[in-house]
Amino acid sequence: MITNETMKSILARRSYKAFKSDPIKDDILETILEAGKYAPTGLNRQAWHFTVVKSEEGKKMYKEALLEMRRQGRGPAGPPPPQPPNIIVKPEEEFRGAPVMIVVSGDPSLDIARLDCVLAMGNMFIAAASFGIMSGWTHMTAKDLFSDPEVKRQFKIPQGYEVYSAAFFGYPLGEPKDRGPRKKGTVTML
Ligand SMILES: Cc1cc2nc3c(=O)[nH]c(=O)nc-3n(C[C@H](O)[C@H](O)[C@H](O)COP(=O)(O)O)c2cc1C
């Protein structure tokens, strides 16, 4: 494998369950978002929207929406996932201590909107890693949370859009989960 700066960032990126609360500087955050916006989109439609939750009000709104979802008995069933040792993240503190969450939504009338939004998130993960900022995708929780029209309204998700990816970004705390070696036999050369 050849190593260059881009490869270093790709290899450095890891998913984290907990983050330091240190803020991400605005110019770095803008750069991460720009990386997202430069992902390819089907027919170059760019029918996506990036919602950045970073204010205390926004985080509080997220936590309250989560608690309300749980009160209603919606959301992932069962106990919260295990946390890394020595890191206590209360179930209601799903922000994982991170300074920023980015939610990418798209126009569901375009059947490839989901792919566009996921590619944007991938670009942002790698751009973030190039600054030493790690990420943590939150799939089921965000999926259930943003299926509620009232929550979408609160978070100013554009009318008619669906949320396809949501992740926390921040400086990492603790160690990432051991992801093991890459699987073998996943490449066929013809
Ligand atoms: C579509 C998708 C959904 C994911 N959902 C979650 C999730 O809900 N919670 C979580 O902690 N990690 C989630 N992850 C992160 C994966 O667990 C992680 O990427 C995988 O274990 C490999 O580890 P690495 O990212 O550190 O290489 C998700 C990743 C993807 C691509």
JSON list of C-alpha atoms and ligand atoms in Angstrom, two decimals:
[
{"chain": "A", "resi": 1, "resn": "MET", "atom": "CA", "xyz": [0.00, 0.00, 0.00]},
{"chain": "A", "resi": 2, "resn": "ILE", "atom": "CA", "xyz": [1.25, 3.47, -0.86]},
{"chain": "A", "resi": 3, "resn": "THR", "atom": "CA", "xyz": [0.90, 6.07, 1.87]},
{"chain": "A", "resi": 4, "resn": "ASN", "atom": "CA", "xyz": [0.13, 9.73, 1.31]},
{"chain": "A", "resi": 5, "resn": "GLU", "atom": "CA", "xyz": [-1.65, 12.42, 3.35]},
{"chain": "A", "resi": 6, "resn": "THR", "atom": "CA", "xyz": [-5.12, 11.31, 2.22]},
{"chain": "A", "resi": 7, "resn": "MET", "atom": "CA", "xyz": [-4.40, 7.67, 3.02]},
{"chain": "A", "resi": 8, "resn": "LYS", "atom": "CA", "xyz": [-3.11, 8.67, 6.44]},
{"chain": "A", "resi": 9, "resn": "SER", "atom": "CA", "xyz": [-6.45, 10.37, 7.20]},
{"chain": "A", "resi": 10, "resn": "ILE", "atom": "CA", "xyz": [-8.44, 7.42, 5.88]},
{"chain": "A", "resi": 11, "resn": "LEU", "atom": "CA", "xyz": [-6.48, 5.01, 8.06]},
{"chain": "A", "resi": 12, "resn": "ALA", "atom": "CA", "xyz": [-6.58, 7.31, 11.10]},
{"chain": "A", "resi": 13, "resn": "ARG", "atom": "CA", "xyz": [-10.38, 7.63, 11.06]},
{"chain": "A", "resi": 14, "resn": "ARG", "atom": "CA", "xyz": [-12.10, 5.60, 13.75]},
{"chain": "A", "resi": 15, "resn": "SER", "atom": "CA", "xyz": [-15.57, 5.46, 15.21]},
{"chain": "A", "resi": 16, "resn": "TYR", "atom": "CA", "xyz": [-15.73, 6.66, 18.81]},
{"chain": "A", "resi": 17, "resn": "LYS", "atom": "CA", "xyz": [-18.31, 6.25, 21.52]},
{"chain": "A", "resi": 18, "resn": "ALA", "atom": "CA", "xyz": [-17.06, 9.15, 23.65]},
{"chain": "A", "resi": 19, "resn": "PHE", "atom": "CA", "xyz": [-15.55, 12.57, 22.96]},
{"chain": "A", "resi": 20, "resn": "LYS", "atom": "CA", "xyz": [-13.87, 15.42, 24.77]},
{"chain": "A", "resi": 21, "resn": "SER", "atom": "CA", "xyz": [-16.10, 18.47, 25.02]},
{"chain": "A", "resi": 22, "resn": "ASP", "atom": "CA", "xyz": [-13.35, 20.68, 23.46]},
{"chain": "A", "resi": 23, "resn": "PRO", "atom": "CA", "xyz": [-14.97, 22.77, 20.73]},
{"chain": "A", "resi": 24, "resn": "ILE", "atom": "CA", "xyz": [-14.19, 22.36, 17.04]},
{"chain": "A", "resi": 25, "resn": "LYS", "atom": "CA", "xyz": [-12.99, 25.69, 15.62]},
{"chain": "A", "resi": 26, "resn": "ASP", "atom": "CA", "xyz": [-15.39, 27.29, 13.14]},
{"chain": "A", "resi": 27, "resn": "ASP", "atom": "CA", "xyz": [-12.94, 27.22, 10.23]},
{"chain": "A", "resi": 28, "resn": "ILE", "atom": "CA", "xyz": [-12.30, 23.51, 10.79]},
{"chain": "A", "resi": 29, "resn": "LEU", "atom": "CA", "xyz": [-16.03, 22.79, 11.01]},
{"chain": "A", "resi": 30, "resn": "GLU", "atom": "CA", "xyz": [-16.63, 24.75, 7.80]},
{"chain": "A", "resi": 31, "resn": "THR", "atom": "CA", "xyz": [-13.87, 22.76, 6.10]},
{"chain": "A", "resi": 32, "resn": "ILE", "atom": "CA", "xyz": [-15.45, 19.48, 7.22]},
{"chain": "A", "resi": 33, "resn": "LEU", "atom": "CA", "xyz": [-18.81, 20.61, 5.85]},
{"chain": "A", "resi": 34, "resn": "GLU", "atom": "CA", "xyz": [-17.19, 21.68, 2.60]},
{"chain": "A", "resi": 35, "resn": "ALA", "atom": "CA", "xyz": [-15.72, 18.17, 2.27]},
{"chain": "A", "resi": 36, "resn": "GLY", "atom": "CA", "xyz": [-19.26, 16.83, 2.65]},
{"chain": "A", "resi": 37, "resn": "LYS", "atom": "CA", "xyz": [-20.62, 19.15, -0.02]},
{"chain": "A", "resi": 38, "resn": "TYR", "atom": "CA", "xyz": [-17.95, 18.01, -2.45]},
{"chain": "A", "resi": 39, "resn": "ALA", "atom": "CA", "xyz": [-19.03, 14.36, -2.30]},
{"chain": "A", "resi": 40, "resn": "PRO", "atom": "CA", "xyz": [-20.52, 13.16, -5.58]},
{"chain": "A", "resi": 41, "resn": "THR", "atom": "CA", "xyz": [-24.30, 13.25, -5.96]},
{"chain": "A", "resi": 42, "resn": "GLY", "atom": "CA", "xyz": [-26.52, 11.48, -8.45]},
{"chain": "A", "resi": 43, "resn": "LEU", "atom": "CA", "xyz": [-26.89, 13.75, -11.50]},
{"chain": "A", "resi": 44, "resn": "ASN", "atom": "CA", "xyz": [-25.16, 16.45, -9.46]},
{"chain": "A", "resi": 45, "resn": "ARG", "atom": "CA", "xyz": [-28.49, 17.35, -7.86]},
{"chain": "A", "resi": 46, "resn": "GLN", "atom": "CA", "xyz": [-27.00, 18.12, -4.45]},
{"chain": "A", "resi": 47, "resn": "ALA", "atom": "CA", "xyz": [-30.48, 17.65, -2.99]},
{"chain": "A", "resi": 48, "resn": "TRP", "atom": "CA", "xyz": [-29.17, 17.40, 0.54]},
{"chain": "A", "resi": 49, "resn": "HIS", "atom": "CA", "xyz": [-29.04, 19.49, 3.68]},
{"chain": "A", "resi": 50, "resn": "PHE", "atom": "CA", "xyz": [-26.52, 19.59, 6.51]},
{"chain": "A", "resi": 51, "resn": "THR", "atom": "CA", "xyz": [-27.88, 20.36, 9.96]},
{"chain": "A", "resi": 52, "resn": "VAL", "atom": "CA", "xyz": [-25.17, 21.21, 12.49]},
{"chain": "A", "resi": 53, "resn": "VAL", "atom": "CA", "xyz": [-26.16, 20.90, 16.14]},
{"chain": "A", "resi": 54, "resn": "LYS", "atom": "CA", "xyz": [-23.57, 22.64, 18.29]},
{"chain": "A", "resi": 55, "resn": "SER", "atom": "CA", "xyz": [-25.28, 25.26, 20.46]},
{"chain": "A", "resi": 56, "resn": "GLU", "atom": "CA", "xyz": [-26.28, 24.41, 24.02]},
{"chain": "A", "resi": 57, "resn": "GLU", "atom": "CA", "xyz": [-29.92, 25.02, 22.99]},
{"chain": "A", "resi": 58, "resn": "GLY", "atom": "CA", "xyz": [-29.57, 22.59, 20.07]},
{"chain": "A", "resi": 59, "resn": "LYS", "atom": "CA", "xyz": [-27.99, 19.90, 22.27]},
{"chain": "A", "resi": 60, "resn": "LYS", "atom": "CA", "xyz": [-30.68, 20.37, 24.92]},
{"chain": "A", "resi": 61, "resn": "MET", "atom": "CA", "xyz": [-33.36, 20.07, 22.24]},
{"chain": "A", "resi": 62, "resn": "TYR", "atom": "CA", "xyz": [-31.75, 16.82, 21.05]},
{"chain": "A", "resi": 63, "resn": "LYS", "atom": "CA", "xyz": [-31.58, 15.34, 24.54]},
{"chain": "A", "resi": 64, "resn": "GLU", "atom": "CA", "xyz": [-35.16, 16.32, 25.29]},
{"chain": "A", "resi": 65, "resn": "ALA", "atom": "CA", "xyz": [-36.37, 14.87, 22.00]},
{"chain": "A", "resi": 66, "resn": "LEU", "atom": "CA", "xyz": [-34.54, 11.62, 22.85]},
{"chain": "A", "resi": 67, "resn": "LEU", "atom": "CA", "xyz": [-36.04, 11.44, 26.33]},
{"chain": "A", "resi": 68, "resn": "GLU", "atom": "CA", "xyz": [-39.49, 12.13, 24.91]},
{"chain": "A", "resi": 69, "resn": "MET", "atom": "CA", "xyz": [-38.98, 9.38, 22.32]},
{"chain": "A", "resi": 70, "resn": "ARG", "atom": "CA", "xyz": [-38.09, 6.94, 25.09]},
{"chain": "A", "resi": 71, "resn": "ARG", "atom": "CA", "xyz": [-41.04, 8.07, 27.21]},
{"chain": "A", "resi": 72, "resn": "GLN", "atom": "CA", "xyz": [-43.22, 7.18, 24.23]},
{"chain": "A", "resi": 73, "resn": "GLY", "atom": "CA", "xyz": [-41.55, 3.76, 24.10]},
{"chain": "A", "resi": 74, "resn": "ARG", "atom": "CA", "xyz": [-40.03, 4.40, 20.68]},
{"chain": "A", "resi": 75, "resn": "GLY", "atom": "CA", "xyz": [-36.38, 3.93, 19.72]},
{"chain": "A", "resi": 76, "resn": "PRO", "atom": "CA", "xyz": [-33.95, 1.04, 20.01]},
{"chain": "A", "resi": 77, "resn": "ALA", "atom": "CA", "xyz": [-35.08, -1.57, 22.51]},
{"chain": "A", "resi": 78, "resn": "GLY", "atom": "CA", "xyz": [-32.87, -3.14, 25.17]},
{"chain": "A", "resi": 79, "resn": "PRO", "atom": "CA", "xyz": [-30.06, -1.82, 27.32]},
{"chain": "A", "resi": 80, "resn": "PRO", "atom": "CA", "xyz": [-27.75, 0.92, 26.01]},
{"chain": "A", "resi": 81, "resn": "PRO", "atom": "CA", "xyz": [-24.66, -0.38, 24.17]},
{"chain": "A", "resi": 82, "resn": "PRO", "atom": "CA", "xyz": [-21.57, -1.06, 26.34]},
{"chain": "A", "resi": 83, "resn": "GLN", "atom": "CA", "xyz": [-19.28, 1.92, 26.83]},
{"chain": "A", "resi": 84, "resn": "PRO", "atom": "CA", "xyz": [-15.47, 1.88, 26.85]},
{"chain": "A", "resi": 85, "resn": "PRO", "atom": "CA", "xyz": [-14.00, 1.29, 30.35]},
{"chain": "A", "resi": 86, "resn": "ASN", "atom": "CA", "xyz": [-13.81, 4.33, 32.64]},
{"chain": "A", "resi": 87, "resn": "ILE", "atom": "CA", "xyz": [-16.17, 6.34, 30.47]},
{"chain": "A", "resi": 88, "resn": "ILE", "atom": "CA", "xyz": [-19.63, 6.86, 31.77]},
{"chain": "A", "resi": 89, "resn": "VAL", "atom": "CA", "xyz": [-22.10, 8.11, 29.24]},
{"chain": "A", "resi": 90, "resn": "LYS", "atom": "CA", "xyz": [-25.57, 8.22, 30.70]},
{"chain": "A", "resi": 91, "resn": "PRO", "atom": "CA", "xyz": [-28.21, 6.86, 28.37]},
{"chain": "A", "resi": 92, "resn": "GLU", "atom": "CA", "xyz": [-29.80, 10.28, 28.03]},
{"chain": "A", "resi": 93, "resn": "GLU", "atom": "CA", "xyz": [-26.46, 11.87, 27.14]},
{"chain": "A", "resi": 94, "resn": "GLU", "atom": "CA", "xyz": [-26.45, 10.44, 23.64]},
{"chain": "A", "resi": 95, "resn": "PHE", "atom": "CA", "xyz": [-24.36, 13.35, 22.43]},
{"chain": "A", "resi": 96, "resn": "ARG", "atom": "CA", "xyz": [-21.49, 11.25, 23.81]},
{"chain": "A", "resi": 97, "resn": "GLY", "atom": "CA", "xyz": [-19.89, 14.42, 25.12]},
{"chain": "A", "resi": 98, "resn": "ALA", "atom": "CA", "xyz": [-19.18, 15.62, 21.57]},
{"chain": "A", "resi": 99, "resn": "PRO", "atom": "CA", "xyz": [-19.22, 19.33, 20.71]},
{"chain": "A", "resi": 100, "resn": "VAL", "atom": "CA", "xyz": [-20.98, 18.81, 17.37]},
{"chain": "A", "resi": 101, "resn": "MET", "atom": "CA", "xyz": [-23.51, 16.57, 15.68]},
{"chain": "A", "resi": 102, "resn": "ILE", "atom": "CA", "xyz": [-24.06, 16.73, 11.91]},
{"chain": "A", "resi": 103, "resn": "VAL", "atom": "CA", "xyz": [-27.28, 15.42, 10.44]},
{"chain": "A", "resi": 104, "resn": "VAL", "atom": "CA", "xyz": [-27.52, 14.95, 6.67]},
{"chain": "A", "resi": 105, "resn": "SER", "atom": "CA", "xyz": [-30.97, 14.85, 5.11]},
{"chain": "A", "resi": 106, "resn": "GLY", "atom": "CA", "xyz": [-32.03, 14.49, 1.51]},
{"chain": "A", "resi": 107, "resn": "ASP", "atom": "CA", "xyz": [-34.96, 14.54, -0.87]},
{"chain": "A", "resi": 108, "resn": "PRO", "atom": "CA", "xyz": [-36.53, 11.06, -0.73]},
{"chain": "A", "resi": 109, "resn": "SER", "atom": "CA", "xyz": [-38.25, 11.54, -4.08]},
{"chain": "A", "resi": 110, "resn": "LEU", "atom": "CA", "xyz": [-34.81, 10.94, -5.57]},
{"chain": "A", "resi": 111, "resn": "ASP", "atom": "CA", "xyz": [-34.13, 7.27, -5.07]},
{"chain": "A", "resi": 112, "resn": "ILE", "atom": "CA", "xyz": [-30.40, 7.84, -4.66]},
{"chain": "A", "resi": 113, "resn": "ALA", "atom": "CA", "xyz": [-30.70, 10.57, -2.03]},
{"chain": "A", "resi": 114, "resn": "ARG", "atom": "CA", "xyz": [-29.69, 8.11, 0.66]},
{"chain": "A", "resi": 115, "resn": "LEU", "atom": "CA", "xyz": [-26.47, 7.28, -1.17]},
{"chain": "A", "resi": 116, "resn": "ASP", "atom": "CA", "xyz": [-25.64, 10.96, -1.68]},
{"chain": "A", "resi": 117, "resn": "CYS", "atom": "CA", "xyz": [-26.08, 11.66, 2.05]},
{"chain": "A", "resi": 118, "resn": "VAL", "atom": "CA", "xyz": [-23.97, 8.68, 3.08]},
{"chain": "A", "resi": 119, "resn": "LEU", "atom": "CA", "xyz": [-21.16, 9.67, 0.74]},
{"chain": "A", "resi": 120, "resn": "ALA", "atom": "CA", "xyz": [-21.24, 13.19, 2.17]},
{"chain": "A", "resi": 121, "resn": "MET", "atom": "CA", "xyz": [-20.90, 11.76, 5.65]},
{"chain": "A", "resi": 122, "resn": "GLY", "atom": "CA", "xyz": [-17.97, 9.59, 4.55]},
{"chain": "A", "resi": 123, "resn": "ASN", "atom": "CA", "xyz": [-16.16, 12.61, 3.14]},
{"chain": "A", "resi": 124, "resn": "MET", "atom": "CA", "xyz": [-16.76, 14.51, 6.38]},
{"chain": "A", "resi": 125, "resn": "PHE", "atom": "CA", "xyz": [-15.41, 11.65, 8.49]},
{"chain": "A", "resi": 126, "resn": "ILE", "atom": "CA", "xyz": [-12.16, 11.60, 6.55]},
{"chain": "A", "resi": 127, "resn": "ALA", "atom": "CA", "xyz": [-11.81, 15.39, 6.44]},
{"chain": "A", "resi": 128, "resn": "ALA", "atom": "CA", "xyz": [-12.39, 15.45, 10.21]},
{"chain": "A", "resi": 129, "resn": "ALA", "atom": "CA", "xyz": [-9.77, 12.73, 10.77]},
{"chain": "A", "resi": 130, "resn": "SER", "atom": "CA", "xyz": [-7.24, 14.86, 8.88]},
{"chain": "A", "resi": 131, "resn": "PHE", "atom": "CA", "xyz": [-7.60, 17.38, 11.75]},
{"chain": "A", "resi": 132, "resn": "GLY", "atom": "CA", "xyz": [-7.46, 14.72, 14.49]},
{"chain": "A", "resi": 133, "resn": "ILE", "atom": "CA", "xyz": [-11.24, 14.91, 14.92]},
{"chain": "A", "resi": 134, "resn": "MET", "atom": "CA", "xyz": [-13.03, 11.60, 15.17]},
{"chain": "A", "resi": 135, "resn": "SER", "atom": "CA", "xyz": [-16.64, 10.70, 14.58]},
{"chain": "A", "resi": 136, "resn": "GLY", "atom": "CA", "xyz": [-19.37, 8.36, 15.72]},
{"chain": "A", "resi": 137, "resn": "TRP", "atom": "CA", "xyz": [-22.29, 7.41, 13.52]},
{"chain": "A", "resi": 138, "resn": "THR", "atom": "CA", "xyz": [-25.56, 7.12, 15.41]},
{"chain": "A", "resi": 139, "resn": "HIS", "atom": "CA", "xyz": [-27.81, 5.05, 13.24]},
{"chain": "A", "resi": 140, "resn": "MET", "atom": "CA", "xyz": [-30.84, 3.51, 14.94]},
{"chain": "A", "resi": 141, "resn": "THR", "atom": "CA", "xyz": [-31.32, 6.31, 17.45]},
{"chain": "A", "resi": 142, "resn": "ALA", "atom": "CA", "xyz": [-31.22, 9.02, 14.79]},
{"chain": "A", "resi": 143, "resn": "LYS", "atom": "CA", "xyz": [-33.40, 6.99, 12.45]},
{"chain": "A", "resi": 144, "resn": "ASP", "atom": "CA", "xyz": [-36.11, 6.63, 15.07]},
{"chain": "A", "resi": 145, "resn": "LEU", "atom": "CA", "xyz": [-35.73, 10.15, 16.38]},
{"chain": "A", "resi": 146, "resn": "PHE", "atom": "CA", "xyz": [-35.93, 11.89, 13.01]},
{"chain": "A", "resi": 147, "resn": "SER", "atom": "CA", "xyz": [-38.85, 9.79, 11.82]},
{"chain": "A", "resi": 148, "resn": "ASP", "atom": "CA", "xyz": [-40.97, 12.07, 14.03]},
{"chain": "A", "resi": 149, "resn": "PRO", "atom": "CA", "xyz": [-42.28, 15.04, 11.96]},
{"chain": "A", "resi": 150, "resn": "GLU", "atom": "CA", "xyz": [-42.28, 17.27, 15.04]},
{"chain": "A", "resi": 151, "resn": "VAL", "atom": "CA", "xyz": [-38.59, 16.55, 15.70]},
{"chain": "A", "resi": 152, "resn": "LYS", "atom": "CA", "xyz": [-37.80, 17.24, 12.03]},
{"chain": "A", "resi": 153, "resn": "ARG", "atom": "CA", "xyz": [-39.61, 20.57, 12.34]},
{"chain": "A", "resi": 154, "resn": "GLN", "atom": "CA", "xyz": [-37.71, 21.47, 15.53]},
{"chain": "A", "resi": 155, "resn": "PHE", "atom": "CA", "xyz": [-34.38, 20.71, 13.86]},
{"chain": "A", "resi": 156, "resn": "LYS", "atom": "CA", "xyz": [-35.35, 22.67, 10.73]},
{"chain": "A", "resi": 157, "resn": "ILE", "atom": "CA", "xyz": [-34.91, 19.64, 8.45]},
{"chain": "A", "resi": 158, "resn": "PRO", "atom": "CA", "xyz": [-36.09, 20.95, 5.05]},
{"chain": "A", "resi": 159, "resn": "GLN", "atom": "CA", "xyz": [-39.73, 20.23, 4.26]},
{"chain": "A", "resi": 160, "resn": "GLY", "atom": "CA", "xyz": [-40.17, 16.77, 2.78]},
{"chain": "A", "resi": 161, "resn": "TYR", "atom": "CA", "xyz": [-36.57, 15.68, 3.41]},
{"chain": "A", "resi": 162, "resn": "GLU", "atom": "CA", "xyz": [-35.61, 12.47, 5.19]},
{"chain": "A", "resi": 163, "resn": "VAL", "atom": "CA", "xyz": [-32.63, 12.09, 7.53]},
{"chain": "A", "resi": 164, "resn": "TYR", "atom": "CA", "xyz": [-30.18, 9.57, 6.10]},
{"chain": "A", "resi": 165, "resn": "SER", "atom": "CA", "xyz": [-27.10, 9.97, 8.26]},
{"chain": "A", "resi": 166, "resn": "ALA", "atom": "CA", "xyz": [-26.22, 11.52, 11.60]},
{"chain": "A", "resi": 167, "resn": "ALA", "atom": "CA", "xyz": [-22.95, 11.49, 13.49]},
{"chain": "A", "resi": 168, "resn": "PHE", "atom": "CA", "xyz": [-21.09, 13.10, 16.35]},
{"chain": "A", "resi": 169, "resn": "PHE", "atom": "CA", "xyz": [-17.77, 14.82, 15.76]},
{"chain": "A", "resi": 170, "resn": "GLY", "atom": "CA", "xyz": [-15.14, 15.71, 18.34]},
{"chain": "A", "resi": 171, "resn": "TYR", "atom": "CA", "xyz": [-11.70, 15.08, 19.74]},
{"chain": "A", "resi": 172, "resn": "PRO", "atom": "CA", "xyz": [-11.63, 11.46, 20.89]},
{"chain": "A", "resi": 173, "resn": "LEU", "atom": "CA", "xyz": [-11.84, 10.33, 24.49]},
{"chain": "A", "resi": 174, "resn": "GLY", "atom": "CA", "xyz": [-10.61, 6.87, 25.46]},
{"chain": "A", "resi": 175, "resn": "GLU", "atom": "CA", "xyz": [-9.87, 4.19, 22.93]},
{"chain": "A", "resi": 176, "resn": "PRO", "atom": "CA", "xyz": [-11.99, 3.11, 19.98]},
{"chain": "A", "resi": 177, "resn": "LYS", "atom": "CA", "xyz": [-13.50, -0.35, 19.91]},
{"chain": "A", "resi": 178, "resn": "ASP", "atom": "CA", "xyz": [-11.15, -2.96, 18.50]},
{"chain": "A", "resi": 179, "resn": "ARG", "atom": "CA", "xyz": [-12.29, -3.33, 14.92]},
{"chain": "A", "resi": 180, "resn": "GLY", "atom": "CA", "xyz": [-9.88, -6.16, 14.14]},
{"chain": "A", "resi": 181, "resn": "PRO", "atom": "CA", "xyz": [-8.13, -6.73, 10.85]},
{"chain": "A", "resi": 182, "resn": "ARG", "atom": "CA", "xyz": [-9.84, -6.10, 7.53]},
{"chain": "A", "resi": 183, "resn": "LYS", "atom": "CA", "xyz": [-11.72, -9.17, 6.30]},
{"chain": "A", "resi": 184, "resn": "LYS", "atom": "CA", "xyz": [-10.00, -11.19, 3.66]},
{"chain": "A", "resi": 185, "resn": "GLY", "atom": "CA", "xyz": [-11.59, -12.29, 0.40]},
{"chain": "A", "resi": 186, "resn": "THR", "atom": "CA", "xyz": [-13.64, -9.13, -0.13]},
{"chain": "A", "resi": 187, "resn": "VAL", "atom": "CA", "xyz": [-11.91, -8.18, -3.39]},
{"chain": "A", "resi": 188, "resn": "THR", "atom": "CA", "xyz": [-12.25, -9.91, -6.75]},
{"chain": "A", "resi": 189, "resn": "MET", "atom": "CA", "xyz": [-9.93, -8.85, -9.54]},
{"chain": "A", "resi": 190, "resn": "LEU", "atom": "CA", "xyz": [-11.14, -9.75, -13.01]},
{"chain": "B", "resi": 1, "resn": "LIG", "atom": "C1", "xyz": [-24.33, 2.63, 8.34]},
{"chain": "B", "resi": 1, "resn": "LIG", "atom": "C2", "xyz": [-23.58, 2.64, 9.64]},
{"chain": "B", "resi": 1, "resn": "LIG", "atom": "C3", "xyz": [-24.27, 2.66, 10.83]},
{"chain": "B", "resi": 1, "resn": "LIG", "atom": "C4", "xyz": [-23.58, 2.70, 12.04]},
{"chain": "B", "resi": 1, "resn": "LIG", "atom": "N1", "xyz": [-24.29, 2.79, 13.18]},
{"chain": "B", "resi": 1, "resn": "LIG", "atom": "C5", "xyz": [-23.64, 2.93, 14.36]},
{"chain": "B", "resi": 1, "resn": "LIG", "atom": "C6", "xyz": [-24.37, 3.15, 15.55]},
{"chain": "B", "resi": 1, "resn": "LIG", "atom": "O1", "xyz": [-25.59, 3.24, 15.55]},
{"chain": "B", "resi": 1, "resn": "LIG", "atom": "N2", "xyz": [-23.68, 3.28, 16.70]},
{"chain": "B", "resi": 1, "resn": "LIG", "atom": "C7", "xyz": [-22.33, 3.20, 16.74]},
{"chain": "B", "resi": 1, "resn": "LIG", "atom": "O2", "xyz": [-21.76, 3.32, 17.83]},
{"chain": "B", "resi": 1, "resn": "LIG", "atom": "N3", "xyz": [-21.59, 2.99, 15.62]},
{"chain": "B", "resi": 1, "resn": "LIG", "atom": "C8", "xyz": [-22.21, 2.87, 14.43]},
{"chain": "B", "resi": 1, "resn": "LIG", "atom": "N4", "xyz": [-21.50, 2.70, 13.27]},
{"chain": "B", "resi": 1, "resn": "LIG", "atom": "C9", "xyz": [-20.02, 2.59, 13.33]},
{"chain": "B", "resi": 1, "resn": "LIG", "atom": "C10", "xyz": [-19.51, 1.18, 13.12]},
{"chain": "B", "resi": 1, "resn": "LIG", "atom": "O3", "xyz": [-19.81, 0.37, 14.24]},
{"chain": "B", "resi": 1, "resn": "LIG", "atom": "C11", "xyz": [-17.99, 1.21, 12.86]},
{"chain": "B", "resi": 1, "resn": "LIG", "atom": "O4", "xyz": [-17.76, 1.93, 11.68]},
{"chain": "B", "resi": 1, "resn": "LIG", "atom": "C12", "xyz": [-17.39, -0.18, 12.70]},
{"chain": "B", "resi": 1, "resn": "LIG", "atom": "O5", "xyz": [-17.45, -0.89, 13.91]},
{"chain": "B", "resi": 1, "resn": "LIG", "atom": "C13", "xyz": [-15.90, -0.15, 12.28]},
{"chain": "B", "resi": 1, "resn": "LIG", "atom": "O6", "xyz": [-15.13, 0.62, 13.19]},
{"chain": "B", "resi": 1, "resn": "LIG", "atom": "P1", "xyz": [-14.33, 1.91, 12.70]},
{"chain": "B", "resi": 1, "resn": "LIG", "atom": "O7", "xyz": [-15.33, 2.89, 12.14]},
{"chain": "B", "resi": 1, "resn": "LIG", "atom": "O8", "xyz": [-13.64, 2.42, 13.93]},
{"chain": "B", "resi": 1, "resn": "LIG", "atom": "O9", "xyz": [-13.39, 1.47, 11.63]},
{"chain": "B", "resi": 1, "resn": "LIG", "atom": "C14", "xyz": [-22.15, 2.66, 12.06]},
{"chain": "B", "resi": 1, "resn": "LIG", "atom": "C15", "xyz": [-21.48, 2.65, 10.84]},
{"chain": "B", "resi": 1, "resn": "LIG", "atom": "C16", "xyz": [-22.17, 2.66, 9.65]},
{"chain": "B", "resi": 1, "resn": "LIG", "atom": "C17", "xyz": [-21.40, 2.71, 8.35]}
]
